[in-house]
Amino acid sequence: MRRRLTALAVCVAAVLAAACGGDAVALPPPPPPLPPMHPMPGAAGAGDPYYPDDGNGGYDALGYQVDVRYDPPSGHLDGDTTVTAKATQDLSRFDLDLRGLDVHSVEVDGKPAKFSREKAFELVITPPAPIRAGTAFRTRVRYGGDPAKTPHDGGSENGWKHSADGGAYMVGEPHSAAFWYPANETPRDKATFTLTAHVPAGWTVLSNGREGPPGTWTEVNPVASYLTTIAIGKFSVDRSTLKDGTPVVSAYAPGVEGRRAVGDRLPEVLGFLTAEFGPYPQSAAGGIFLNEDVPFSLETQTRPTYAKWADLPTLVHENAHQWFGDSVSVKDWSDVCLNECFASYSQWLWAEREGQKLDDRYRAAIEITRGSTDFWAQKLVGMGQGHEFEGVYNKGILALHALRREIGDPAFAKLLREWPARYRHGNATWSDFEAMATRLGGKNLRPFFDTWFRGTKLPEDADLFPGSLRS
């Protein structure tokens, strides 16, 4: 019996070699022990100098699964959101951004987690065990309340609003997502987004990306949180496809059905912008046309949200953002000219297509603004917190047209295509843009950029009338 047991042990040691008589196969060595952890709290801000409390550190958000139930008559919202993320450090705790709403429970990887609220919108979460760097984890937050009661700063931070038809909508910049779901609210941390919204019969929900079952929308491309949206209303909805098969969903609130004359031109506009900027970078297209006198329209990804006054140039502007601002997003809000200057200049490109002579339009604008110290004092880069959206819609157009004449049409046309291709679905900085423009322009552009984009005075004639503008 002892001898028989010894033979069996030899067979096992040979890893079941054929008939226990073949060559022994060595077992792989055991994996090395994991290094000791040094868990620390994730930072309570992502690092934007203008908005230091926005966003959070210690993890990279990968995807949001947002499930909300909204009752239009009462304005009450119940939410159940799961954030999938990857730890970028050993985490003892981490934050999400959530404004106003009451948190009922938090789970991390299916286990209850401790949580607290700090400052205006920090949801501080302590997982049941530290999370190792490089580990993917899922945080589920259940919450509720009336999001319309959450204070907001005004301007382009619109907050949750009730609509004229009794529904609701959410658009805002730079803050939007955290008014209705927990997020890493910084454009530095883009993630995929899925919404499932439950509303009473007779109400329609619009959001980002591709449409699924009623109330369900999925954006598979990474999206900055402020570019996500929800609109609940008595919409009439048009559905079609672009020539390449991209689904188009456009919705019109009661009272603005006449905006179809604008919305129906979307395929034409996207065809034009594709010729200028390269392939359409988004998974879907369309628009949400509100009957609201909001002071702005917003480039919510795949499906811009329009105020009731929106016209064809607005349609061009917001869809140009699908390349400039949505696909290629800023890292810092000080670089917002990368979004707005280009979307604004797209309106000039459209006018050029319609036969306008842009050099004449430029010279006329210079004559009108030449004596305005306030106009020329507006910085386009590094403008300071609270001043991000002052000069980018007017001075920014002139600056880009001057840049076009400074480097010439061939280089400028290549710049408009190479920029969104190089940083597709990512983030970029103004320094990145200057470097690309300098390379493609084949000359030192630092003095030009200093004068036009960082300067606060009327440029000297050499920079004010470059290239063909001199004639």
CSV table of C-alpha atoms in Angstrom, one decimal:
chain,number,residue,atom,x,y,z
A,1,MET,CA,0.0,0.0,0.0
A,2,ARG,CA,2.8,2.4,0.8
A,3,ARG,CA,4.5,1.7,-2.5
A,4,ARG,CA,1.3,2.4,-4.4
A,5,LEU,CA,0.8,5.8,-2.8
A,6,THR,CA,4.4,6.8,-3.7
A,7,ALA,CA,3.7,6.0,-7.3
A,8,LEU,CA,0.6,8.1,-7.3
A,9,ALA,CA,2.5,11.0,-5.8
A,10,VAL,CA,5.0,10.7,-8.6
A,11,CYS,CA,2.2,10.9,-11.2
A,12,VAL,CA,0.8,14.1,-9.6
A,13,ALA,CA,4.3,15.7,-9.5
A,14,ALA,CA,4.6,15.0,-13.2
A,15,VAL,CA,1.4,16.9,-13.8
A,16,LEU,CA,-0.3,13.9,-15.3
A,17,ALA,CA,2.3,13.3,-18.0
A,18,ALA,CA,1.2,10.6,-20.4
A,19,ALA,CA,0.8,7.3,-18.6
A,20,CYS,CA,2.8,8.9,-15.8
A,21,GLY,CA,5.9,8.1,-17.8
A,22,GLY,CA,6.5,11.2,-19.9
A,23,ASP,CA,8.6,14.3,-19.1
A,24,ALA,CA,7.6,16.2,-16.1
A,25,VAL,CA,5.9,19.6,-16.7
A,26,ALA,CA,7.0,22.3,-14.3
A,27,LEU,CA,4.2,24.2,-12.4
A,28,PRO,CA,4.3,27.9,-13.0
A,29,PRO,CA,5.7,29.9,-10.1
A,30,PRO,CA,3.2,31.4,-7.7
A,31,PRO,CA,2.4,35.1,-8.4
A,32,PRO,CA,4.5,37.5,-6.4
A,33,PRO,CA,2.8,38.9,-3.3
A,34,LEU,CA,1.0,42.2,-3.8
A,35,PRO,CA,3.0,45.1,-2.6
A,36,PRO,CA,1.8,46.7,0.7
A,37,MET,CA,-0.9,49.3,0.2
A,38,HIS,CA,-0.6,52.9,1.3
A,39,PRO,CA,-4.2,54.1,1.1
A,40,MET,CA,-4.8,57.9,1.1
A,41,PRO,CA,-8.0,60.0,0.5
A,42,GLY,CA,-8.5,61.0,-3.1
A,43,ALA,CA,-8.2,64.7,-3.7
A,44,ALA,CA,-11.4,66.8,-3.3
A,45,GLY,CA,-10.7,68.6,-6.5
A,46,ALA,CA,-9.4,67.7,-10.0
A,47,GLY,CA,-6.9,70.6,-10.2
A,48,ASP,CA,-8.6,73.3,-12.4
A,49,PRO,CA,-7.2,76.6,-11.1
A,50,TYR,CA,-10.5,78.4,-11.8
A,51,TYR,CA,-12.7,75.8,-10.1
A,52,PRO,CA,-10.5,74.0,-7.6
A,53,ASP,CA,-13.3,72.2,-5.9
A,54,ASP,CA,-14.7,70.8,-9.1
A,55,GLY,CA,-14.1,67.1,-9.8
A,56,ASN,CA,-12.1,64.8,-7.7
A,57,GLY,CA,-8.8,62.9,-7.6
A,58,GLY,CA,-7.7,59.3,-6.9
A,59,TYR,CA,-9.8,57.7,-9.6
A,60,ASP,CA,-10.7,57.8,-13.3
A,61,ALA,CA,-14.4,57.6,-14.0
A,62,LEU,CA,-15.1,55.0,-16.8
A,63,GLY,CA,-18.9,55.0,-17.0
A,64,TYR,CA,-22.1,56.3,-15.5
A,65,GLN,CA,-25.3,54.2,-15.3
A,66,VAL,CA,-28.0,56.7,-14.3
A,67,ASP,CA,-31.5,55.5,-13.4
A,68,VAL,CA,-34.0,58.2,-12.4
A,69,ARG,CA,-37.7,58.3,-11.7
A,70,TYR,CA,-39.2,61.8,-12.1
A,71,ASP,CA,-42.7,63.0,-11.3
A,72,PRO,CA,-43.5,66.2,-13.2
A,73,PRO,CA,-46.4,67.4,-11.1
A,74,SER,CA,-44.4,67.3,-7.8
A,75,GLY,CA,-41.0,67.9,-9.2
A,76,HIS,CA,-39.6,65.0,-7.2
A,77,LEU,CA,-36.7,62.9,-8.5
A,78,ASP,CA,-35.4,59.6,-7.2
A,79,GLY,CA,-32.1,58.4,-8.5
A,80,ASP,CA,-30.1,55.2,-8.5
A,81,THR,CA,-26.7,55.8,-10.1
A,82,THR,CA,-23.7,53.5,-10.5
A,83,VAL,CA,-20.3,55.0,-11.2
A,84,THR,CA,-17.7,52.6,-12.6
A,85,ALA,CA,-14.2,53.9,-12.0
A,86,LYS,CA,-10.6,52.8,-11.8
A,87,ALA,CA,-8.4,53.8,-8.8
A,88,THR,CA,-5.3,55.8,-9.8
A,89,GLN,CA,-3.9,55.5,-6.2
A,90,ASP,CA,-4.5,53.4,-3.2
A,91,LEU,CA,-7.8,54.9,-1.9
A,92,SER,CA,-8.9,55.1,1.7
A,93,ARG,CA,-11.8,57.3,0.6
A,94,PHE,CA,-12.9,59.3,-2.4
A,95,ASP,CA,-15.4,62.0,-3.4
A,96,LEU,CA,-18.2,62.3,-5.9
A,97,ASP,CA,-19.9,65.6,-6.8
A,98,LEU,CA,-23.6,65.9,-6.0
A,99,ARG,CA,-25.5,69.1,-5.4
A,100,GLY,CA,-28.5,69.4,-3.1
A,101,LEU,CA,-30.2,66.1,-3.3
A,102,ASP,CA,-30.5,63.8,-0.3
A,103,VAL,CA,-28.4,60.6,-0.3
A,104,HIS,CA,-30.1,57.5,1.1
A,105,SER,CA,-27.4,54.9,0.7
A,106,VAL,CA,-24.0,54.2,-0.9
A,107,GLU,CA,-22.5,50.8,-1.8
A,108,VAL,CA,-19.0,50.1,-3.2
A,109,ASP,CA,-18.8,46.8,-5.1
A,110,GLY,CA,-22.1,45.7,-3.5
A,111,LYS,CA,-21.1,46.4,0.1
A,112,PRO,CA,-22.4,49.3,2.2
A,113,ALA,CA,-20.1,52.2,2.5
A,114,LYS,CA,-19.9,55.1,4.9
A,115,PHE,CA,-20.6,58.5,3.4
A,116,SER,CA,-20.9,62.2,4.5
A,117,ARG,CA,-21.5,65.6,2.8
A,118,GLU,CA,-18.9,68.3,2.9
A,119,LYS,CA,-18.7,71.8,1.4
A,120,ALA,CA,-21.4,72.7,-1.2
A,121,PHE,CA,-21.3,69.5,-3.2
A,122,GLU,CA,-18.8,66.9,-2.0
A,123,LEU,CA,-20.2,63.4,-1.3
A,124,VAL,CA,-17.3,61.8,0.7
A,125,ILE,CA,-17.3,58.0,0.5
A,126,THR,CA,-15.4,55.6,2.7
A,127,PRO,CA,-15.4,52.1,1.2
A,128,PRO,CA,-15.6,49.1,3.5
A,129,ALA,CA,-12.0,48.3,2.6
A,130,PRO,CA,-9.3,50.3,0.9
A,131,ILE,CA,-9.2,50.1,-2.9
A,132,ARG,CA,-5.9,49.2,-4.5
A,133,ALA,CA,-4.5,51.4,-7.3
A,134,GLY,CA,-5.3,50.0,-10.7
A,135,THR,CA,-8.5,48.3,-9.5
A,136,ALA,CA,-11.8,48.9,-11.1
A,137,PHE,CA,-14.7,49.5,-8.7
A,138,ARG,CA,-18.4,50.3,-8.8
A,139,THR,CA,-20.1,52.9,-6.6
A,140,ARG,CA,-23.9,52.8,-6.3
A,141,VAL,CA,-25.6,55.9,-4.9
A,142,ARG,CA,-29.3,56.1,-4.1
A,143,TYR,CA,-30.7,59.6,-3.6
A,144,GLY,CA,-33.7,61.8,-4.1
A,145,GLY,CA,-35.3,65.2,-3.7
A,146,ASP,CA,-36.5,68.2,-5.8
A,147,PRO,CA,-33.5,69.2,-7.9
A,148,ALA,CA,-35.1,72.5,-8.9
A,149,LYS,CA,-34.6,73.6,-5.3
A,150,THR,CA,-30.8,73.3,-5.5
A,151,PRO,CA,-29.2,76.8,-5.6
A,152,HIS,CA,-27.2,77.7,-8.7
A,153,ASP,CA,-25.0,80.6,-9.7
A,154,GLY,CA,-27.0,81.9,-12.7
A,155,GLY,CA,-25.5,82.9,-16.1
A,156,SER,CA,-24.7,79.7,-18.0
A,157,GLU,CA,-25.1,77.7,-14.8
A,158,ASN,CA,-28.8,77.1,-15.3
A,159,GLY,CA,-29.7,74.5,-12.7
A,160,TRP,CA,-32.6,72.1,-13.0
A,161,LYS,CA,-35.5,73.9,-14.5
A,162,HIS,CA,-39.3,73.3,-15.0
A,163,SER,CA,-40.4,73.7,-18.6
A,164,ALA,CA,-43.4,75.6,-20.0
A,165,ASP,CA,-45.2,72.3,-20.7
A,166,GLY,CA,-44.8,71.1,-17.0
A,167,GLY,CA,-41.8,68.9,-17.6
A,168,ALA,CA,-38.2,69.7,-16.8
A,169,TYR,CA,-34.8,70.1,-18.4
A,170,MET,CA,-31.1,70.3,-17.4
A,171,VAL,CA,-28.4,72.3,-19.2
A,172,GLY,CA,-25.6,74.2,-17.8
A,173,GLU,CA,-21.9,75.1,-18.1
A,174,PRO,CA,-19.6,74.5,-16.3
A,175,HIS,CA,-21.8,72.8,-13.8
A,176,SER,CA,-24.7,70.5,-14.8
A,177,ALA,CA,-24.5,66.8,-14.0
A,178,ALA,CA,-24.1,67.1,-10.3
A,179,PHE,CA,-27.6,68.7,-10.1
A,180,TRP,CA,-29.2,65.4,-10.9
A,181,TYR,CA,-26.6,62.5,-10.5
A,182,PRO,CA,-23.3,62.0,-8.7
A,183,ALA,CA,-20.4,62.5,-11.0
A,184,ASN,CA,-16.7,63.5,-11.2
A,185,GLU,CA,-17.8,66.9,-12.4
A,186,THR,CA,-14.7,68.0,-14.5
A,187,PRO,CA,-14.2,67.9,-18.2
A,188,ARG,CA,-10.8,66.3,-17.4
A,189,ASP,CA,-12.5,63.0,-16.6
A,190,LYS,CA,-14.8,61.9,-19.5
A,191,ALA,CA,-16.8,58.7,-19.3
A,192,THR,CA,-19.5,56.8,-21.1
A,193,PHE,CA,-23.1,57.5,-20.1
A,194,THR,CA,-26.3,55.5,-20.0
A,195,LEU,CA,-29.6,56.9,-18.8
A,196,THR,CA,-32.8,55.1,-17.9
A,197,ALA,CA,-35.6,57.5,-17.0
A,198,HIS,CA,-39.0,56.5,-15.7
A,199,VAL,CA,-41.7,59.1,-16.2
A,200,PRO,CA,-45.6,58.9,-16.2
A,201,ALA,CA,-47.4,58.0,-19.4
A,202,GLY,CA,-47.6,60.8,-21.9
A,203,TRP,CA,-44.2,62.2,-21.1
A,204,THR,CA,-41.1,61.8,-23.3
A,205,VAL,CA,-37.5,61.7,-22.2
A,206,LEU,CA,-34.6,63.0,-24.4
A,207,SER,CA,-30.9,62.6,-23.6
A,208,ASN,CA,-27.5,61.9,-25.2
A,209,GLY,CA,-26.4,59.2,-27.6
A,210,ARG,CA,-28.5,56.4,-29.1
A,211,GLU,CA,-32.1,55.7,-28.2
A,212,GLY,CA,-33.1,52.4,-26.7
A,213,PRO,CA,-36.3,51.4,-25.1
A,214,PRO,CA,-38.5,54.3,-24.0
A,215,GLY,CA,-36.6,56.5,-21.6
A,216,THR,CA,-33.2,54.8,-22.3
A,217,TRP,CA,-30.3,56.5,-23.9
A,218,THR,CA,-26.7,55.4,-24.3
A,219,GLU,CA,-23.6,57.4,-25.3
A,220,VAL,CA,-20.7,55.0,-26.0
A,221,ASN,CA,-18.2,57.8,-26.6
A,222,PRO,CA,-16.6,59.4,-23.6
A,223,VAL,CA,-18.5,62.6,-22.6
A,224,ALA,CA,-17.6,65.4,-20.2
A,225,SER,CA,-20.3,65.4,-17.4
A,226,TYR,CA,-21.5,69.0,-18.2
A,227,LEU,CA,-22.4,67.8,-21.7
A,228,THR,CA,-24.8,65.2,-20.5
A,229,THR,CA,-28.5,66.2,-20.4
A,230,ILE,CA,-32.1,65.2,-19.7
A,231,ALA,CA,-35.2,66.8,-21.0
A,232,ILE,CA,-38.7,65.6,-20.0
A,233,GLY,CA,-41.7,67.0,-21.8
A,234,LYS,CA,-44.6,66.7,-24.3
A,235,PHE,CA,-42.2,66.6,-27.2
A,236,SER,CA,-43.0,65.7,-30.8
A,237,VAL,CA,-40.1,63.6,-32.0
A,238,ASP,CA,-38.6,63.2,-35.5
A,239,ARG,CA,-36.3,60.3,-36.3
A,240,SER,CA,-34.1,59.7,-39.3
A,241,THR,CA,-30.6,58.7,-40.3
A,242,LEU,CA,-27.7,60.4,-42.0
A,243,LYS,CA,-26.3,59.0,-45.2
A,244,ASP,CA,-23.7,57.0,-43.2
A,245,GLY,CA,-26.4,55.5,-41.0
A,246,THR,CA,-25.9,57.7,-37.9
A,247,PRO,CA,-29.3,57.9,-36.1
A,248,VAL,CA,-30.8,61.4,-35.9
A,249,VAL,CA,-33.4,62.2,-33.2
A,250,SER,CA,-34.7,65.7,-32.9
A,251,ALA,CA,-37.5,66.8,-30.4
A,252,TYR,CA,-39.7,69.9,-30.4
A,253,ALA,CA,-41.5,71.1,-27.3
A,254,PRO,CA,-45.0,72.4,-27.7
A,255,GLY,CA,-45.0,75.8,-29.2
A,256,VAL,CA,-41.7,75.5,-31.2
A,257,GLU,CA,-42.8,73.0,-33.8
A,258,GLY,CA,-42.0,75.8,-36.3
A,259,ARG,CA,-38.3,75.3,-35.5
A,260,ARG,CA,-38.4,72.2,-37.7
A,261,ALA,CA,-37.4,74.6,-40.5
A,262,VAL,CA,-34.1,75.0,-38.7
A,263,GLY,CA,-33.8,71.4,-37.4
A,264,ASP,CA,-34.5,69.8,-40.7
A,265,ARG,CA,-31.3,71.4,-42.1
A,266,LEU,CA,-29.1,69.4,-39.7
A,267,PRO,CA,-27.9,66.9,-42.3
A,268,GLU,CA,-26.9,69.8,-44.6
A,269,VAL,CA,-25.0,71.5,-41.7
A,270,LEU,CA,-23.3,68.3,-40.6
A,271,GLY,CA,-22.3,67.6,-44.2
A,272,PHE,CA,-20.7,71.0,-44.4
A,273,LEU,CA,-18.9,70.7,-41.0
A,274,THR,CA,-17.6,67.3,-42.0
A,275,ALA,CA,-16.1,68.7,-45.1
A,276,GLU,CA,-14.4,71.4,-42.9
A,277,PHE,CA,-13.4,69.4,-39.8
A,278,GLY,CA,-13.2,65.7,-40.8
A,279,PRO,CA,-15.5,62.7,-40.1
A,280,TYR,CA,-18.4,63.3,-37.7
A,281,PRO,CA,-17.1,62.1,-34.3
A,282,GLN,CA,-20.3,61.3,-32.4
A,283,SER,CA,-22.5,58.2,-32.2
A,284,ALA,CA,-25.7,60.0,-32.9
A,285,ALA,CA,-27.1,63.4,-33.9
A,286,GLY,CA,-30.2,65.6,-33.5
A,287,GLY,CA,-31.4,68.3,-31.2
A,288,ILE,CA,-33.7,69.2,-28.3
A,289,PHE,CA,-35.7,72.3,-29.1
A,290,LEU,CA,-37.1,73.9,-26.0
A,291,ASN,CA,-39.8,76.5,-25.7
A,292,GLU,CA,-37.7,78.3,-23.1
A,293,ASP,CA,-36.1,81.7,-23.2
A,294,VAL,CA,-32.8,80.4,-21.8
A,295,PRO,CA,-30.0,83.0,-22.5
A,296,PHE,CA,-27.9,80.3,-24.3
A,297,SER,CA,-28.1,77.1,-26.2
A,298,LEU,CA,-25.7,74.3,-25.3
A,299,GLU,CA,-23.7,71.7,-27.2
A,300,THR,CA,-25.0,68.7,-25.2
A,301,GLN,CA,-23.1,65.8,-26.8
A,302,THR,CA,-24.8,64.3,-29.9
A,303,ARG,CA,-28.0,66.3,-29.3
A,304,PRO,CA,-27.6,70.0,-28.6
A,305,THR,CA,-30.2,71.8,-26.5
A,306,TYR,CA,-31.7,74.9,-28.1
A,307,ALA,CA,-33.4,77.9,-26.6
A,308,LYS,CA,-36.6,79.0,-28.3
A,309,TRP,CA,-34.8,81.8,-30.2
A,310,ALA,CA,-32.2,79.5,-31.8
A,311,ASP,CA,-31.6,80.1,-35.5
A,312,LEU,CA,-29.6,78.5,-38.3
A,313,PRO,CA,-26.3,80.0,-37.2
A,314,THR,CA,-26.9,78.6,-33.7
A,315,LEU,CA,-27.4,75.2,-35.2
A,316,VAL,CA,-24.1,75.5,-37.0
A,317,HIS,CA,-22.4,76.7,-33.8
A,318,GLU,CA,-23.6,74.0,-31.5
A,319,ASN,CA,-22.9,71.2,-34.0
A,320,ALA,CA,-19.4,72.5,-34.6
A,321,HIS,CA,-18.9,71.9,-30.9
A,322,GLN,CA,-19.4,68.1,-31.6
A,323,TRP,CA,-15.8,68.4,-32.8
A,324,PHE,CA,-14.5,71.4,-30.8
A,325,GLY,CA,-15.4,71.0,-27.2
A,326,ASP,CA,-17.3,67.7,-27.1
A,327,SER,CA,-15.0,65.2,-28.9
A,328,VAL,CA,-11.9,67.3,-28.1
A,329,SER,CA,-12.5,68.7,-24.6
A,330,VAL,CA,-10.5,71.2,-22.5
A,331,LYS,CA,-8.5,70.2,-19.5
A,332,ASP,CA,-8.9,73.6,-17.9
A,333,TRP,CA,-11.6,76.2,-18.3
A,334,SER,CA,-9.0,78.9,-19.0
A,335,ASP,CA,-8.7,77.2,-22.4
A,336,VAL,CA,-12.4,77.5,-23.3
A,337,CYS,CA,-11.4,79.4,-26.5
A,338,LEU,CA,-10.6,75.9,-27.9
A,339,ASN,CA,-14.4,75.3,-27.7
A,340,GLU,CA,-16.1,78.6,-28.3
A,341,CYS,CA,-13.7,80.5,-30.6
A,342,PHE,CA,-13.9,77.6,-33.1
A,343,ALA,CA,-17.6,77.0,-32.8
A,344,SER,CA,-18.1,80.8,-33.3
A,345,TYR,CA,-15.8,80.9,-36.3
A,346,SER,CA,-17.8,78.0,-37.8
A,347,GLN,CA,-20.6,80.5,-38.3
A,348,TRP,CA,-18.3,82.6,-40.4
A,349,LEU,CA,-17.3,79.6,-42.4
A,350,TRP,CA,-20.9,78.9,-43.1
A,351,ALA,CA,-21.4,82.5,-44.1
A,352,GLU,CA,-18.5,82.2,-46.5
A,353,ARG,CA,-20.2,79.2,-48.0
A,354,GLU,CA,-23.2,81.4,-48.5
A,355,GLY,CA,-21.1,83.9,-50.4
A,356,GLN,CA,-20.0,86.4,-47.8
A,357,LYS,CA,-16.5,87.8,-48.2
A,358,LEU,CA,-14.9,87.3,-44.8
A,359,ASP,CA,-12.1,89.7,-45.3
A,360,ASP,CA,-14.6,92.5,-45.8
A,361,ARG,CA,-16.6,91.4,-42.8
A,362,TYR,CA,-13.4,91.3,-40.7
A,363,ARG,CA,-12.3,94.8,-41.7
A,364,ALA,CA,-15.8,96.2,-40.9
A,365,ALA,CA,-15.7,94.6,-37.5
A,366,ILE,CA,-12.2,96.1,-36.8
A,367,GLU,CA,-13.5,99.5,-37.7
A,368,ILE,CA,-16.5,99.1,-35.3
A,369,THR,CA,-14.4,97.9,-32.4
A,370,ARG,CA,-11.1,99.8,-33.0
A,371,GLY,CA,-11.9,102.4,-30.4
A,372,SER,CA,-13.3,100.1,-27.8
A,373,THR,CA,-10.8,99.5,-25.0
A,374,ASP,CA,-13.3,97.1,-23.3
A,375,PHE,CA,-13.5,94.9,-26.4
A,376,TRP,CA,-9.8,94.6,-26.8
A,377,ALA,CA,-9.2,94.1,-23.1
A,378,GLN,CA,-10.9,90.7,-23.2
A,379,LYS,CA,-8.4,87.9,-23.0
A,380,LEU,CA,-9.1,84.8,-25.0
A,381,VAL,CA,-6.7,82.6,-23.0
A,382,GLY,CA,-6.0,82.8,-19.2
A,383,MET,CA,-8.8,85.3,-18.9
A,384,GLY,CA,-9.5,84.6,-15.2
A,385,GLN,CA,-12.2,82.8,-13.4
A,386,GLY,CA,-15.7,84.2,-14.1
A,387,HIS,CA,-14.5,85.8,-17.4
A,388,GLU,CA,-14.3,82.6,-19.5
A,389,PHE,CA,-17.3,83.4,-21.8
A,390,GLU,CA,-16.7,87.1,-22.4
A,391,GLY,CA,-14.5,87.5,-25.5
A,392,VAL,CA,-14.6,84.1,-27.1
A,393,TYR,CA,-17.8,84.7,-29.1
A,394,ASN,CA,-16.7,87.9,-30.8
A,395,LYS,CA,-13.0,88.8,-30.4
A,396,GLY,CA,-12.3,85.1,-30.8
A,397,ILE,CA,-13.8,85.1,-34.3
A,398,LEU,CA,-11.5,87.9,-35.3
A,399,ALA,CA,-8.5,86.3,-33.8
A,400,LEU,CA,-9.1,83.0,-35.7
A,401,HIS,CA,-9.6,84.8,-39.0
A,402,ALA,CA,-6.4,86.7,-38.4
A,403,LEU,CA,-4.6,83.4,-37.7
A,404,ARG,CA,-6.1,82.0,-40.9
A,405,ARG,CA,-4.6,84.9,-42.9
A,406,GLU,CA,-1.3,84.7,-40.9
A,407,ILE,CA,-0.6,81.0,-41.8
A,408,GLY,CA,-2.6,80.9,-45.1
A,409,ASP,CA,-5.6,78.9,-46.1
A,410,PRO,CA,-3.9,75.5,-46.8
A,411,ALA,CA,-2.3,75.4,-43.3
A,412,PHE,CA,-5.4,76.7,-41.6
A,413,ALA,CA,-7.6,74.1,-43.4
A,414,LYS,CA,-5.2,71.4,-42.3
A,415,LEU,CA,-5.3,72.7,-38.7
A,416,LEU,CA,-9.1,72.5,-38.6
A,417,ARG,CA,-9.0,68.8,-39.5
A,418,GLU,CA,-5.8,67.6,-37.8
A,419,TRP,CA,-6.8,69.1,-34.4
A,420,PRO,CA,-10.0,67.1,-33.9
A,421,ALA,CA,-8.4,64.0,-35.4
A,422,ARG,CA,-5.3,64.1,-33.1
A,423,TYR,CA,-7.3,64.6,-29.9
A,424,ARG,CA,-10.4,62.7,-30.8
A,425,HIS,CA,-12.5,61.8,-27.7
A,426,GLY,CA,-9.8,63.1,-25.4
A,427,ASN,CA,-8.6,66.3,-23.8
A,428,ALA,CA,-6.2,69.0,-25.0
A,429,THR,CA,-4.7,72.3,-23.9
A,430,TRP,CA,-4.1,75.7,-25.5
A,431,SER,CA,-0.4,74.9,-25.5
A,432,ASP,CA,-1.1,71.8,-27.6
A,433,PHE,CA,-3.0,74.0,-30.0
A,434,GLU,CA,-0.3,76.6,-30.3
A,435,ALA,CA,2.3,73.9,-31.0
A,436,MET,CA,0.2,72.4,-33.8
A,437,ALA,CA,-0.6,75.7,-35.4
A,438,THR,CA,3.1,76.7,-35.3
A,439,ARG,CA,4.1,73.4,-36.8
A,440,LEU,CA,1.6,73.6,-39.6
A,441,GLY,CA,2.1,77.3,-40.1
A,442,GLY,CA,5.9,76.8,-40.5
A,443,LYS,CA,6.7,80.0,-38.5
A,444,ASN,CA,7.2,81.4,-35.0
A,445,LEU,CA,3.6,82.3,-33.9
A,446,ARG,CA,4.4,83.1,-30.3
A,447,PRO,CA,4.2,86.9,-30.8
A,448,PHE,CA,1.0,86.6,-32.7
A,449,PHE,CA,-0.6,84.5,-30.0
A,450,ASP,CA,0.6,86.8,-27.3
A,451,THR,CA,-0.9,89.8,-29.0
A,452,TRP,CA,-4.3,88.3,-30.1
A,453,PHE,CA,-5.1,85.6,-27.4
A,454,ARG,CA,-3.3,86.8,-24.3
A,455,GLY,CA,-3.2,90.5,-25.1
A,456,THR,CA,-5.5,93.3,-23.8
A,457,LYS,CA,-4.9,96.0,-26.5
A,458,LEU,CA,-5.7,96.5,-30.1
A,459,PRO,CA,-3.0,94.6,-32.1
A,460,GLU,CA,-0.5,96.5,-34.1
A,461,ASP,CA,-1.2,96.6,-37.8
A,462,ALA,CA,1.2,93.8,-38.7
A,463,ASP,CA,-0.9,91.4,-36.6
A,464,LEU,CA,-4.2,93.1,-37.1
A,465,PHE,CA,-4.0,92.9,-40.9
A,466,PRO,CA,-1.8,89.8,-41.8
A,467,GLY,CA,-1.6,88.2,-45.2
A,468,SER,CA,-4.3,89.1,-47.6
A,469,LEU,CA,-5.9,91.5,-45.1
A,470,ARG,CA,-3.0,93.9,-45.8
A,471,SER,CA,-4.3,94.6,-49.3
